[in-house]
CSV table of C-alpha atoms and ligand atoms in Angstrom, one decimal:
chain,number,residue,atom,x,y,z
A,1,MET,CA,281.7,-99.3,47.0
A,2,ALA,CA,281.8,-98.1,50.5
A,3,LYS,CA,279.6,-99.7,53.2
A,4,GLN,CA,276.0,-98.4,53.2
A,5,THR,CA,274.9,-96.5,56.3
A,6,LYS,CA,272.3,-98.2,58.5
A,7,GLY,CA,269.6,-97.0,60.8
A,8,PHE,CA,267.3,-98.2,63.5
A,9,CYS,CA,263.5,-98.9,63.1
A,10,LYS,CA,261.5,-96.6,65.3
A,11,TYR,CA,259.2,-99.3,66.5
A,12,CYS,CA,261.4,-102.4,67.2
A,13,GLY,CA,265.0,-101.0,67.1
A,14,LYS,CA,266.3,-103.4,64.5
A,15,GLU,CA,269.0,-102.1,62.3
A,16,TYR,CA,269.0,-102.1,58.5
A,17,THR,CA,270.3,-100.2,55.4
A,18,ARG,CA,267.9,-97.8,53.8
A,19,GLY,CA,266.5,-100.4,51.3
A,20,GLY,CA,266.3,-103.1,54.0
A,21,MET,CA,264.5,-100.7,56.3
A,22,LEU,CA,261.9,-99.9,53.7
A,23,ARG,CA,261.1,-103.6,53.3
A,24,HIS,CA,261.2,-104.1,57.1
A,25,LEU,CA,258.8,-101.2,57.9
A,26,ALA,CA,256.1,-102.8,55.7
A,27,ALA,CA,256.3,-105.9,57.8
A,28,CYS,CA,257.5,-104.8,61.3
A,29,LYS,CA,255.3,-106.4,63.9
A,30,GLU,CA,255.9,-103.8,66.5
A,31,ARG,CA,254.8,-101.1,64.1
A,32,GLY,CA,251.6,-103.1,63.4
A,33,LYS,CA,250.9,-103.3,67.1
A,34,SER,CA,251.6,-99.7,67.6
A,35,LEU,CA,249.2,-98.6,64.8
A,36,GLU,CA,246.5,-100.9,66.2
A,37,MET,CA,246.8,-99.2,69.5
A,38,GLU,CA,246.2,-95.7,68.2
A,39,LYS,CA,243.0,-94.5,69.7
A,40,ARG,CA,241.5,-92.0,67.4
A,41,LYS,CA,238.3,-92.9,65.6
A,42,THR,CA,239.0,-90.6,62.6
A,43,ARG,CA,240.8,-92.0,59.6
A,44,CYS,CA,243.6,-90.4,57.7
A,45,GLY,CA,245.9,-91.2,54.8
A,46,TYR,CA,249.7,-91.2,55.2
A,47,PHE,CA,252.5,-90.9,52.7
A,48,GLU,CA,255.8,-92.7,53.4
A,49,LEU,CA,258.6,-90.6,52.1
A,50,VAL,CA,262.3,-91.3,51.7
A,51,LEU,CA,264.5,-88.3,51.7
A,52,THR,CA,268.2,-88.6,50.6
A,53,ASP,CA,271.0,-86.2,49.9
A,54,LYS,CA,271.1,-86.0,46.1
A,55,TYR,CA,274.9,-86.6,46.0
A,56,ASN,CA,275.5,-88.7,49.1
A,57,PRO,CA,273.1,-91.5,49.7
A,58,ASP,CA,274.7,-92.1,53.1
A,59,TYR,CA,272.3,-89.5,54.4
A,60,TRP,CA,268.6,-90.6,54.4
A,61,LEU,CA,265.4,-90.2,56.4
A,62,ILE,CA,262.2,-92.3,56.2
A,63,VAL,CA,259.2,-90.4,57.4
A,64,GLU,CA,255.4,-90.8,57.5
A,65,VAL,CA,253.5,-87.7,56.7
A,66,LYS,CA,249.7,-87.1,57.0
A,67,GLU,CA,248.2,-86.5,53.6
A,68,THR,CA,246.6,-83.3,54.9
A,69,ALA,CA,250.0,-81.8,55.9
A,70,SER,CA,251.2,-79.1,53.6
A,71,LEU,CA,254.5,-78.7,51.7
A,72,GLU,CA,255.2,-76.0,54.2
A,73,ASP,CA,255.0,-78.5,57.0
A,74,LEU,CA,257.5,-80.8,55.2
A,75,ASP,CA,259.7,-77.8,54.6
A,76,SER,CA,259.7,-76.9,58.3
A,77,PHE,CA,260.6,-80.5,59.2
A,78,ILE,CA,263.5,-80.7,56.7
A,79,ARG,CA,264.8,-77.4,58.0
A,80,ALA,CA,264.6,-78.5,61.6
A,81,ILE,CA,266.3,-81.9,61.1
A,82,TRP,CA,268.8,-81.3,58.3
A,83,VAL,CA,269.4,-77.9,56.9
A,84,GLU,CA,268.4,-74.7,58.7
A,85,CYS,CA,271.4,-72.4,59.1
A,86,CYS,CA,270.3,-68.7,58.5
A,87,GLY,CA,266.8,-68.7,57.1
A,88,HIS,CA,267.7,-69.2,53.4
A,89,LEU,CA,265.0,-69.6,50.8
A,90,SER,CA,263.9,-73.1,49.8
A,91,ALA,CA,261.7,-74.8,47.2
A,92,PHE,CA,260.2,-78.1,46.1
A,93,GLU,CA,260.0,-79.1,42.5
A,94,ILE,CA,257.3,-81.6,41.8
A,95,ASP,CA,256.4,-82.6,38.2
A,96,ARG,CA,258.2,-79.5,36.9
A,97,VAL,CA,256.2,-77.2,39.1
A,98,GLN,CA,258.2,-75.1,41.6
A,99,TYR,CA,256.7,-74.6,45.1
A,100,ASP,CA,258.1,-71.7,47.0
A,101,LYS,CA,257.5,-70.5,50.6
A,102,TYR,CA,257.2,-66.9,49.3
A,103,PRO,CA,256.2,-67.1,45.6
A,104,ALA,CA,257.2,-64.0,43.6
A,105,GLU,CA,254.3,-61.8,42.7
A,106,ASP,CA,255.6,-60.7,39.4
A,107,TYR,CA,256.3,-63.0,36.5
A,108,PHE,CA,259.5,-61.4,35.4
A,109,TRP,CA,261.6,-64.6,35.8
A,110,GLY,CA,259.2,-66.7,33.8
A,111,GLU,CA,256.6,-69.1,35.1
A,112,PRO,CA,255.4,-68.0,38.5
A,113,SER,CA,255.9,-70.6,41.2
A,114,GLU,CA,253.2,-72.1,43.4
A,115,SER,CA,253.1,-71.6,47.2
A,116,MET,CA,253.9,-74.3,49.7
A,117,LYS,CA,250.4,-74.1,51.1
A,118,HIS,CA,249.3,-77.1,49.0
A,119,GLN,CA,248.4,-80.2,50.9
A,120,LEU,CA,250.4,-83.3,50.1
A,121,LYS,CA,247.4,-85.3,48.9
A,122,ASN,CA,246.9,-82.7,46.1
A,123,VAL,CA,250.5,-82.8,44.8
A,124,LEU,CA,251.9,-86.3,45.5
A,125,GLU,CA,251.5,-89.8,44.1
A,126,VAL,CA,253.0,-93.1,45.2
A,127,GLY,CA,256.1,-93.9,43.1
A,128,GLN,CA,256.9,-90.4,42.2
A,129,SER,CA,260.2,-88.6,43.0
A,130,PHE,CA,260.7,-84.9,43.5
A,131,THR,CA,263.4,-82.5,44.6
A,132,TYR,CA,264.0,-80.0,47.4
A,133,GLU,CA,266.5,-77.2,47.5
A,134,TYR,CA,267.6,-75.2,50.5
A,135,ASP,CA,269.6,-72.0,49.9
A,136,PHE,CA,269.9,-71.0,46.3
A,137,GLY,CA,273.5,-69.9,46.9
A,138,SER,CA,275.3,-72.8,48.6
A,139,THR,CA,272.5,-75.2,47.8
A,140,THR,CA,271.7,-78.4,49.6
A,141,ASP,CA,269.9,-80.6,47.1
A,142,LEU,CA,267.6,-83.4,48.3
A,143,LYS,CA,265.7,-86.1,46.5
A,144,ILE,CA,262.4,-87.2,47.9
A,145,LYS,CA,260.7,-90.4,46.9
A,146,VAL,CA,257.0,-91.2,47.6
A,147,HIS,CA,257.5,-94.8,48.6
A,148,ASP,CA,254.1,-95.8,49.9
A,149,TYR,CA,250.7,-94.7,51.0
A,150,ARG,CA,248.4,-96.2,53.6
A,151,GLN,CA,245.2,-95.3,55.3
A,152,GLY,CA,244.8,-95.7,59.1
A,153,LYS,CA,243.7,-94.2,62.3
A,154,GLY,CA,244.2,-90.5,62.7
A,155,ARG,CA,247.0,-89.1,64.8
A,156,ARG,CA,248.0,-85.7,66.1
A,157,GLU,CA,251.5,-85.5,64.7
A,158,LYS,CA,251.8,-84.5,61.1
A,159,ILE,CA,255.2,-86.0,60.5
A,160,ILE,CA,256.8,-89.0,62.2
A,161,LEU,CA,260.3,-90.1,61.7
A,162,LEU,CA,260.4,-93.8,61.1
A,163,SER,CA,264.1,-94.2,60.7
A,164,ARG,CA,267.3,-92.3,59.7
A,165,ASN,CA,270.9,-93.2,58.9
A,166,ASN,CA,273.2,-93.5,61.9
A,167,PRO,CA,275.9,-90.9,61.8
A,168,PRO,CA,278.6,-92.0,59.2
A,169,GLU,CA,281.9,-92.7,60.8
A,170,ILE,CA,284.2,-89.9,59.8
A,171,LEU,CA,287.9,-90.0,60.9
A,172,CYS,CA,290.1,-87.1,61.6
A,173,SER,CA,292.0,-86.5,58.3
A,174,GLN,CA,295.1,-85.4,60.2
A,175,CYS,CA,295.8,-88.3,62.5
A,176,GLY,CA,293.5,-90.8,60.8
A,177,LYS,CA,292.6,-92.5,64.1
A,178,ASN,CA,290.3,-90.3,66.2
A,179,LYS,CA,286.7,-89.5,65.4
A,180,ALA,CA,286.4,-86.2,63.5
A,181,GLU,CA,284.6,-83.5,65.4
A,182,TRP,CA,285.2,-80.5,63.3
A,183,ILE,CA,285.3,-79.6,59.6
A,184,ASP,CA,287.3,-76.9,57.9
A,185,PRO,CA,284.8,-75.6,55.3
A,186,GLU,CA,287.5,-73.8,53.4
A,187,ASN,CA,289.1,-77.1,52.8
A,188,TYR,CA,286.0,-79.2,52.2
A,189,TYR,CA,287.0,-80.3,48.8
A,190,GLU,CA,290.7,-80.5,49.5
A,191,GLU,CA,292.6,-83.3,51.0
A,192,ALA,CA,292.2,-83.0,54.8
A,193,PRO,CA,289.1,-81.1,55.9
A,194,PHE,CA,288.4,-83.1,59.1
A,195,TRP,CA,289.9,-82.5,62.5
A,196,CYS,CA,289.7,-84.1,65.9
A,197,GLU,CA,290.1,-82.1,69.1
A,198,GLU,CA,293.5,-83.5,69.8
A,199,CYS,CA,294.9,-82.5,66.5
A,200,LEU,CA,293.4,-79.0,66.7
A,201,ARG,CA,295.1,-78.5,70.1
A,202,LYS,CA,298.4,-79.8,68.8
A,203,GLU,CA,298.2,-77.6,65.8
A,204,HIS,CA,297.3,-74.6,67.9
A,205,GLU,CA,300.1,-75.3,70.3
A,206,GLU,CA,302.7,-75.4,67.6
A,207,ALA,CA,301.3,-72.3,66.0
A,208,CYS,CA,301.6,-70.3,69.2
A,209,ALA,CA,304.8,-70.0,71.2
A,210,GLU,CA,304.7,-73.1,73.5
A,211,GLU,CA,305.2,-71.3,76.8
A,212,GLU,CA,302.1,-69.3,76.1
A,213,PHE,CA,299.8,-72.3,75.7
A,214,ASP,CA,297.8,-73.1,78.8
A,215,GLU,CA,297.2,-76.8,78.8
A,216,GLU,CA,294.2,-76.7,81.1
A,217,GLU,CA,292.3,-73.8,79.4
A,218,GLY,CA,293.2,-75.0,75.9
A,219,PHE,CA,294.2,-71.6,74.6
A,220,CYS,CA,297.1,-69.3,74.7
A,221,GLU,CA,297.5,-66.6,77.3
A,222,GLU,CA,298.5,-64.1,74.7
A,223,ASP,CA,295.5,-65.5,72.8
A,224,VAL,CA,297.2,-65.0,69.4
A,225,TYR,CA,294.8,-67.2,67.6
A,226,GLY,CA,292.0,-67.2,70.1
A,227,ASP,CA,290.4,-70.5,71.0
A,228,TYR,CA,292.1,-73.6,69.5
A,229,ILE,CA,289.1,-74.2,67.4
A,230,PRO,CA,289.3,-71.7,64.5
A,231,ASP,CA,286.2,-69.5,64.3
A,232,HIS,CA,285.2,-70.6,60.8
A,233,PHE,CA,285.3,-74.3,61.6
A,234,LEU,CA,282.0,-76.1,61.8
A,235,PRO,CA,281.0,-79.2,63.8
A,236,VAL,CA,280.7,-82.6,62.1
A,237,CYS,CA,277.0,-83.5,62.1
A,238,ASN,CA,274.7,-86.0,60.6
A,239,SER,CA,273.3,-83.9,57.8
A,240,PRO,CA,273.8,-83.3,54.0
A,241,ARG,CA,274.5,-79.7,55.0
A,242,MET,CA,277.5,-80.4,57.1
A,243,GLY,CA,280.3,-77.9,56.5
A,244,VAL,CA,278.1,-75.6,54.4
A,245,CYS,CA,277.4,-71.9,55.1
A,246,ALA,CA,277.0,-71.6,58.9
A,247,TYR,CA,275.4,-75.0,59.5
A,248,GLU,CA,276.0,-76.3,63.0
A,249,GLY,CA,273.6,-79.3,63.1
A,250,SER,CA,270.0,-79.7,64.3
A,251,GLU,CA,268.8,-78.0,67.5
A,252,VAL,CA,265.9,-80.4,67.7
A,253,TYR,CA,266.9,-83.8,66.5
A,254,PRO,CA,269.9,-85.6,67.9
A,255,ASP,CA,272.4,-86.9,65.3
A,256,GLN,CA,271.8,-90.4,66.5
A,257,PHE,CA,268.1,-91.5,66.0
A,258,VAL,CA,266.8,-93.1,69.2
A,259,PRO,CA,264.1,-95.8,68.5
A,260,ASP,CA,261.1,-96.3,70.8
A,261,LYS,CA,262.3,-99.8,71.6
A,262,LYS,CA,265.8,-101.2,71.7
A,263,GLU,CA,266.3,-104.6,70.2
A,264,LYS,CA,267.1,-107.1,72.9
B,1,ZN,ZN1,260.7,-102.6,63.2
B,2,ZN,ZN1,273.4,-70.1,56.0
B,3,ZN,ZN1,293.3,-86.1,64.8
């Protein structure tokens, strides 16, 4: 089996695999201190959720969500960090009930779905797993586990990222030595979908007449094939939706999670 991806603890910066992190978070001293220091007098319940790609457990997120947050809030978060490309539809399925952002009004397709306006405390229980789908065409499937629940001081943020996998190391499938930066979605399931910049330039250079290639600009004067990065290529990114539809990565969250404190 391949090496499991690791991630950093938000509070102390220590690095663990997903399972190790879940155990660590329950005991992290820095987290304990930080929760003590929260100032609000109100109390609130929080769910700890573990999100993973259904097919590739290398991609995971551990988040703490207020019990009063809605499924819609969770949907917005998942879109922002992992999946949003062109505003596709999405849905949660919890206990065989489907929750849609815009539930259909007519019942033509069978059981009508619920809306995402439900608060988490009314639909989730510790120990339960449920699913999330984004885009019913080229679907990204996620599994979400309700790992834990605690009560504590209130805070403003509805969702806090406690940890996430560090970007998996993907090598260029052409040269096998540089870090991959681009993926050819048309070749995703073929042998060599990943490219580094160097190999792309070389490929482009060979495809064009050599004298037309401007080393500095990185494209041909005649511009036969345009830029050396083909238009349909997508950037490699830390997400289960990499290489799918028009997904180019998150605009809000960096691929590498940065903890509050670095381990010394
Ligand atoms: Zn920690
Ligand atoms: Zn799309
Ligand atoms: Zn390469």
